[in-house]
Each structure stands twice: as structure tokens, then as C-alpha cells.
XYZ file of N, CA and C in Angstrom:
498
model
N 74.172 76.120 84.042
C 75.275 75.690 84.534
C 75.915 76.586 85.042
N 76.060 75.678 86.772
C 77.081 76.547 87.368
C 78.702 76.228 87.155
N 79.853 77.452 87.564
C 80.900 77.600 87.602
C 81.640 75.733 87.950
N 81.078 75.765 88.701
C 82.206 74.300 89.441
C 81.822 72.906 88.808
N 80.577 72.979 87.783
C 80.357 72.015 87.030
C 80.546 72.279 85.656
N 81.139 70.546 85.160
C 82.140 70.135 84.061
C 81.517 70.591 82.613
N 82.373 70.859 82.366
C 82.304 71.643 80.802
C 82.145 70.557 79.640
N 81.373 70.441 78.793
C 81.412 69.613 77.971
C 82.676 70.727 76.634
N 83.054 69.467 76.096
C 84.025 69.470 74.905
C 82.934 69.791 73.651
N 83.553 70.898 72.623
C 82.740 71.809 71.725
C 83.836 71.712 70.780
N 83.901 71.334 69.327
C 84.197 71.656 68.552
C 84.299 72.708 67.851
N 85.445 72.865 67.107
C 86.227 73.922 67.199
C 84.339 74.620 65.652
N 84.329 73.956 64.471
C 82.859 74.330 63.713
C 81.870 74.693 64.387
N 81.759 73.671 65.705
C 80.448 73.773 66.843
C 80.419 75.605 67.227
N 81.707 76.161 67.097
C 81.864 77.155 67.832
C 82.062 77.848 67.458
N 82.220 77.903 66.707
C 82.473 78.652 65.527
C 80.898 79.096 64.907
N 80.348 78.164 64.440
C 78.722 78.664 64.259
C 77.834 79.148 65.027
N 78.219 78.503 67.094
C 77.196 79.309 67.822
C 77.942 80.701 67.975
N 78.998 81.013 67.513
C 79.516 82.525 67.434
C 78.981 83.787 66.593
N 78.830 82.868 65.176
C 78.229 83.521 64.415
C 76.203 83.545 64.690
N 76.082 82.811 65.653
C 74.626 83.050 65.912
C 74.534 84.796 67.351
N 75.743 85.220 67.902
C 75.577 86.005 68.835
C 75.858 87.678 68.264
N 75.171 88.369 68.974
C 74.716 89.493 68.924
C 75.288 89.779 69.483
N 76.275 90.967 69.380
C 77.299 91.928 69.887
C 76.818 93.594 69.588
N 76.257 93.859 71.000
C 76.352 95.669 70.760
C 76.749 95.710 71.230
N 76.825 97.513 69.548
C 78.101 98.039 68.948
C 78.575 98.828 70.908
N 77.776 98.979 71.467
C 78.170 100.471 72.798
C 79.343 99.106 73.896
N 78.572 97.979 73.810
C 79.674 96.430 74.245
C 81.244 96.706 73.977
N 81.192 96.059 72.581
C 82.741 96.105 71.477
C 83.173 97.319 72.241
N 82.883 98.865 71.779
C 83.178 99.699 72.202
C 83.916 99.254 73.988
N 83.069 99.256 74.754
C 83.736 98.943 75.987
C 84.477 98.027 76.053
N 84.670 97.075 75.467
C 86.174 95.764 75.692
C 86.889 96.663 74.638
N 86.385 97.432 73.397
C 87.826 98.152 72.596
C 88.916 99.062 73.986
N 87.764 99.415 74.502
C 88.894 100.483 75.088
C 89.295 99.827 77.050
N 88.041 99.512 77.205
C 89.550 98.648 78.091
C 90.663 97.765 77.712
N 90.463 97.569 76.486
C 91.946 97.147 75.659
C 92.827 98.471 75.797
N 92.660 98.871 74.936
C 93.727 99.914 74.769
C 94.165 100.375 76.334
N 93.461 100.530 77.156
C 93.960 101.513 78.263
C 94.938 99.976 79.027
N 94.215 99.107 79.603
C 94.644 98.148 79.627
C 96.453 97.904 79.156
N 96.335 97.843 77.692
C 98.038 98.043 77.400
C 98.659 99.334 77.433
N 97.998 99.753 77.654
C 98.695 101.672 77.628
C 98.717 102.185 76.667
N 97.941 102.399 75.366
C 97.868 102.571 74.479
C 97.065 103.755 74.509
N 97.945 105.329 75.229
C 97.488 106.408 75.471
C 96.682 106.898 74.681
N 97.678 107.346 73.728
C 97.118 108.517 72.615
C 95.857 107.879 71.371
N 95.925 106.150 71.814
C 95.232 105.511 70.849
C 93.561 105.338 71.480
N 93.782 105.607 73.122
C 92.585 105.601 74.044
C 91.651 106.651 73.572
N 92.338 108.119 74.389
C 92.395 109.221 73.417
C 91.439 108.989 71.926
N 92.289 109.012 71.339
C 91.188 109.089 70.130
C 90.406 108.536 70.258
N 90.548 106.929 70.070
C 88.395 105.894 70.274
C 87.683 106.623 71.334
N 88.346 107.744 72.321
C 87.253 108.279 73.155
C 86.750 109.233 72.534
N 87.015 110.447 71.609
C 86.791 111.200 70.839
C 85.718 110.275 69.883
N 85.835 109.617 68.942
C 85.550 108.915 67.663
C 84.106 108.281 68.422
N 84.431 107.142 69.950
C 83.291 106.368 70.139
C 82.266 107.268 71.138
N 82.920 108.097 71.845
C 82.145 108.532 73.056
C 82.165 107.752 73.988
N 82.938 106.874 74.222
C 83.090 105.933 75.440
C 84.392 106.540 76.689
N 83.948 106.330 77.748
C 85.160 107.319 78.632
C 85.855 106.038 79.322
N 87.353 106.230 79.271
C 88.030 105.265 79.600
C 87.606 104.699 81.371
N 87.153 103.782 81.649
C 87.860 103.814 83.058
C 88.077 104.346 84.368
N 89.757 104.698 83.972
C 90.287 105.538 84.961
C 90.912 106.680 84.075
N 91.465 107.033 85.635
C 92.393 108.909 84.661
C 93.045 108.622 84.099
N 92.904 109.311 82.662
C 94.388 108.735 81.666
C 95.381 109.298 81.969
N 95.349 110.316 83.030
C 97.220 110.853 82.842
C 97.265 110.016 84.286
N 96.726 109.024 85.236
C 97.354 108.461 85.563
C 97.893 107.239 84.261
N 97.151 106.685 83.490
C 97.533 105.904 82.522
C 98.774 106.131 82.163
N 100.022 107.814 81.947
C 101.274 107.496 81.861
C 102.313 106.842 82.988
N 101.880 106.866 84.238
C 102.776 106.398 85.453
C 102.890 104.929 84.820
N 101.988 104.483 84.687
C 101.723 102.463 84.372
C 102.738 102.174 83.407
N 102.336 103.455 82.062
C 103.778 103.110 81.111
C 104.472 103.003 81.771
N 105.242 104.473 82.071
C 105.832 104.224 82.880
C 106.689 102.917 83.749
N 106.084 101.945 84.719
C 106.206 101.295 85.399
C 106.623 100.382 84.285
N 105.688 99.464 83.806
C 105.453 98.844 82.663
C 106.711 98.401 82.029
N 107.763 99.790 81.389
C 108.776 100.180 80.332
C 109.965 99.785 81.183
N 109.487 100.310 82.451
C 110.746 100.051 83.541
C 110.773 99.006 83.423
N 109.351 98.493 84.018
C 109.972 96.456 83.472
C 110.208 95.806 82.434
N 109.869 96.247 81.625
C 110.303 95.568 80.076
C 111.729 95.890 79.851
N 112.491 96.620 80.440
C 113.866 96.685 80.170
C 113.909 96.192 81.367
N 114.291 95.783 82.183
C 114.924 95.445 82.968
C 115.237 95.861 84.680
N 114.692 96.850 84.373
C 114.823 98.078 85.736
C 113.304 98.331 86.544
N 113.874 96.614 87.331
C 112.938 96.183 88.658
C 112.731 97.424 89.785
N 113.982 97.418 89.930
C 113.902 98.680 91.267
C 113.539 99.970 90.883
N 114.175 100.220 89.577
C 113.018 101.933 88.885
C 111.583 101.605 88.614
N 110.856 100.288 88.586
C 109.658 100.073 88.860
C 108.991 100.600 90.134
N 109.982 99.664 91.232
C 109.834 99.948 92.281
C 109.388 100.208 92.772
N 110.226 101.528 92.727
C 110.182 102.694 93.594
C 109.414 103.995 92.872
N 108.840 103.887 91.595
C 108.069 104.223 91.092
C 106.237 104.402 91.380
N 106.442 102.625 91.550
C 105.286 102.329 92.387
C 105.070 102.447 93.773
N 105.367 102.384 94.648
C 106.422 103.213 96.151
C 105.741 104.617 96.265
N 106.777 105.337 95.169
C 106.086 106.702 95.219
C 104.292 106.830 95.291
N 104.097 106.225 93.613
C 102.514 106.257 93.337
C 101.442 106.054 94.708
N 101.451 104.766 94.848
C 101.201 104.150 96.001
C 101.415 103.627 97.305
N 101.648 104.131 98.176
C 103.173 103.110 98.945
C 102.387 102.276 100.032
N 101.522 101.952 100.390
C 100.947 100.997 100.473
C 100.414 99.666 100.234
N 100.716 99.930 98.594
C 100.313 98.868 97.885
C 101.386 97.503 98.113
N 102.506 97.610 97.835
C 103.224 96.258 97.844
C 103.544 95.945 99.041
N 103.336 96.407 99.732
C 103.075 95.986 101.719
C 101.781 95.542 102.176
N 100.753 96.027 100.760
C 99.446 94.601 101.067
C 98.991 93.723 100.630
N 100.441 93.586 99.347
C 99.821 92.876 98.380
C 101.755 91.981 98.220
N 101.958 90.792 99.230
C 103.686 91.133 99.341
C 103.892 90.034 98.204
N 103.033 89.478 97.942
C 102.822 88.567 96.415
C 103.693 89.082 94.871
N 102.751 90.491 94.975
C 103.489 91.372 93.916
C 104.476 92.062 94.396
N 104.564 92.203 95.789
C 106.095 92.643 95.863
C 107.744 91.159 95.868
N 106.825 90.289 96.044
C 108.118 89.178 95.877
C 108.416 89.364 94.687
N 107.395 89.544 93.363
C 107.488 88.777 91.706
C 108.594 90.051 91.830
N 108.050 91.079 92.503
C 109.178 92.227 91.571
C 110.294 91.826 92.192
N 110.789 91.683 92.946
C 112.137 90.838 93.886
C 112.946 89.892 92.988
N 111.459 88.996 92.527
C 112.007 87.957 91.659
C 112.715 88.408 89.989
N 111.953 89.484 89.757
C 112.047 89.970 88.790
C 113.856 90.145 88.787
N 113.873 91.404 89.874
C 115.630 91.875 89.836
C 116.586 90.581 90.145
N 116.159 89.954 90.654
C 116.867 89.005 91.294
C 117.977 87.613 89.538
N 116.324 87.821 88.730
C 116.496 87.520 87.380
C 117.384 87.808 86.364
N 117.197 89.365 86.476
C 117.647 90.107 85.593
C 119.626 90.570 86.202
N 120.020 90.272 87.571
C 121.136 90.149 87.950
C 121.545 88.777 87.789
N 120.913 87.545 87.639
C 121.156 86.361 87.041
C 121.971 86.610 85.595
N 120.997 87.429 84.535
C 120.706 87.124 83.637
C 121.757 87.533 82.693
N 122.293 89.331 83.772
C 123.514 90.058 83.776
C 125.171 89.521 83.956
N 125.083 87.685 85.044
C 125.671 87.880 85.083
C 126.648 88.098 86.617
N 125.681 88.978 86.959
C 126.355 89.301 88.649
C 125.742 88.075 89.641
N 126.242 87.274 89.542
C 126.304 85.667 90.215
C 125.771 85.913 91.941
N 127.366 86.884 92.861
C 127.608 87.031 93.856
C 126.309 88.186 94.542
N 125.948 89.100 93.299
C 125.300 90.504 93.935
C 124.329 88.925 93.742
N 123.362 88.170 93.373
C 122.572 87.617 92.864
C 122.093 86.770 94.543
N 123.370 86.313 94.194
C 123.383 85.121 96.128
C 123.235 86.025 96.987
N 123.893 87.483 97.249
C 123.995 87.931 98.266
C 121.908 89.160 98.029
N 121.539 88.937 97.203
C 119.959 89.981 96.893
C 119.064 88.955 97.326
N 119.434 87.265 97.035
C 118.457 86.257 97.084
C 118.440 86.103 99.030
N 119.882 86.186 99.403
C 119.797 86.197 101.025
C 119.220 86.512 101.145
N 119.427 88.752 101.149
C 119.063 89.394 102.069
C 117.516 89.958 101.975
N 116.916 89.928 100.856
C 115.903 90.750 100.259
C 114.513 89.284 100.009
N 114.819 87.780 100.189
C 114.142 87.162 99.800
C 114.206 85.857 100.828
N 114.964 85.502 101.089
C 114.673 84.436 101.919
C 113.597 84.426 103.516
N 113.522 85.755 103.705
C 112.989 84.962 104.911
C 111.495 85.689 104.027
N 110.816 85.602 103.177
C 109.295 85.381 102.423
C 109.293 83.829 101.803
N 110.456 83.301 101.299
C 111.079 81.895 101.070
C 111.143 81.027 102.614
N 111.149 81.574 103.562
C 110.994 80.483 104.950
C 109.170 80.349 105.331
N 108.390 81.336 104.811
C 107.209 81.732 105.846
C 106.091 81.348 104.465
N 106.206 80.389 102.923
C 105.624 80.951 102.387
C 105.743 79.662 101.256
N 105.103 79.095 101.048
C 105.926 77.579 100.162
C 106.051 77.802 99.250
N 104.452 78.040 98.154
C 104.552 79.071 97.397
C 106.079 79.788 96.801
N 106.442 80.672 97.636
C 107.184 81.906 97.425
C 108.898 80.708 97.244
N 109.008 79.790 98.373
C 110.297 79.389 98.044
C 110.674 78.478 96.996
N 109.410 77.948 95.965
C 108.847 77.723 95.081
C 109.711 78.171 94.305
N 109.289 79.356 93.769
C 109.548 80.089 93.141
C 111.096 80.432 93.207
N 111.171 81.042 94.421
C 112.936 81.101 94.358
C 113.694 80.265 93.966
N 113.686 79.141 94.810
C 113.797 78.197 94.167
C 114.747 77.742 92.558
N 112.640 78.119 91.971
C 113.449 77.352 90.485
C 114.147 78.849 90.041
N 114.179 80.041 90.118
C 115.518 81.186 89.711
C 116.325 80.712 90.730
N 116.316 80.767 91.321
C 118.013 80.725 91.701
C 118.856 78.753 91.601
N 117.867 78.347 90.926
C 118.283 77.289 89.689
C 118.885 77.504 88.707
N 118.374 78.670 88.458
C 119.061 79.088 87.187
C 120.964 79.506 86.889
N 121.249 79.496 88.554
C 122.387 79.504 88.191
C 123.400 78.304 88.718
N 122.937 77.276 88.922
C 123.756 75.885 88.146
C 123.881 75.778 87.047
N 123.397 76.544 85.694
C 123.774 76.901 84.640
C 124.304 77.111 84.102
N 126.057 76.913 83.663
C 126.951 77.863 82.763
C 125.345 78.713 81.682
N 124.338 78.242 81.126
C 123.967 79.401 80.572
C 122.003 78.779 80.810
N 121.868 80.401 81.367
C 121.194 79.381 82.081
C 119.451 79.794 80.779
N 119.632 80.520 80.089
C 118.978 80.214 78.914
C 118.869 78.839 77.734
N 119.419 77.768 78.500
C 119.430 76.540 78.276
C 119.169 75.500 78.961
N 118.415 76.315 80.428
C 118.009 75.525 81.527
C 116.546 74.761 81.482
N 116.469 74.286 82.106
C 114.478 73.536 82.181
C 113.921 74.817 83.232
N 114.524 75.675 83.492
C 113.869 77.225 83.706
C 114.425 78.439 83.132
N 114.202 77.848 81.911
C 115.254 79.219 81.389
C 113.228 79.956 81.303
N 112.198 79.911 81.249
C 111.041 80.681 81.247
C 111.552 81.769 81.583
N 111.817 81.159 83.144
C 111.919 82.826 84.088
C 112.629 84.206 83.841
N 113.619 83.711 82.269
C 114.539 84.899 81.444
C 113.624 85.698 81.108
N 112.172 85.254 79.664
C 112.137 85.785 79.435
C 109.857 85.160 79.444
N 109.794 86.586 81.068
C 108.431 87.036 81.263
C 107.760 87.426 80.500
């Protein structure tokens, strides 16, 4: 069956029965576990698992610290700090991936709105995001959704509150 063909629906019981008949090689399972640990940024667990399983991570673990710093900054609402780290480590990345750059900017705008800095949010949107929105309908739609949070006294109760909980 090709990727584009329609898949038939399968019941949970049938799926579970099918899974029972599948054997996953230990080496494949170890690679999957290693990938998860690296992707989620569990450096200590990755190092320990590497020692115990003999599976090498798919990346240099020293760079994992940088990824963790970026993730932590984003999760703490320090989007500009995260952007600065990305630019320091990979100066070309955000220039080459404008959609990623927009999403970081959108997160910063969301943080301004969340903290009640309405005028600063409007100024930031006009100065930093309006040009990207003019040239890309998808970006425009996302920017409109984000700015719509300003129309509500409590943005957490708005239809766009999902933007406040990335």
C-alpha cells in the first residue's frame, strides 16, 4: 500500500493483536530509546544509557547542553534569549528558516500579551512581524490569531487561548 492510498480503519483489539505478533529487535529498541532521550534533552540519562546499552547517540552530547538552554529559555518565556542563543550557535539558521523565525517572534509577542504589555506588543507586531505577514498568508493568519488575544479582557478565556499554552 502506498502512502497516498486510503488506509482501512482497524479496531483497537485488532491492532493490539497485530502488535503482539511483531518482534522488535533489542538493538532497534535501544536506538529508539536513545533517540527519545536525546530529543527530549535528558543528557544524564542519555550518557548512562549509552554506557549500559553501547548505543551511541546520533549527535554530540556537548551540543545537547545548548539545545537544553534554548528549550529552557523558550519554556520560561525568554524568547529573545533563546533567539540570541540560536543566532550565536547557528547564525544562518533563522535566516534560512523564516517560518521558524516567525514562530519565535510570535512566541515573544504572545509573552508580551500574557504579561499585559499591550502597547509594547502592538509596537513589536508592527515593527517586527507586519512585513512577514504581508508576504505570507499563513503568517498573516497566525499573526491575526495572536493579535486577537488583545480583544479580550482575559486572553485565557478567548477562543485563541491555545496560543498561550504552547
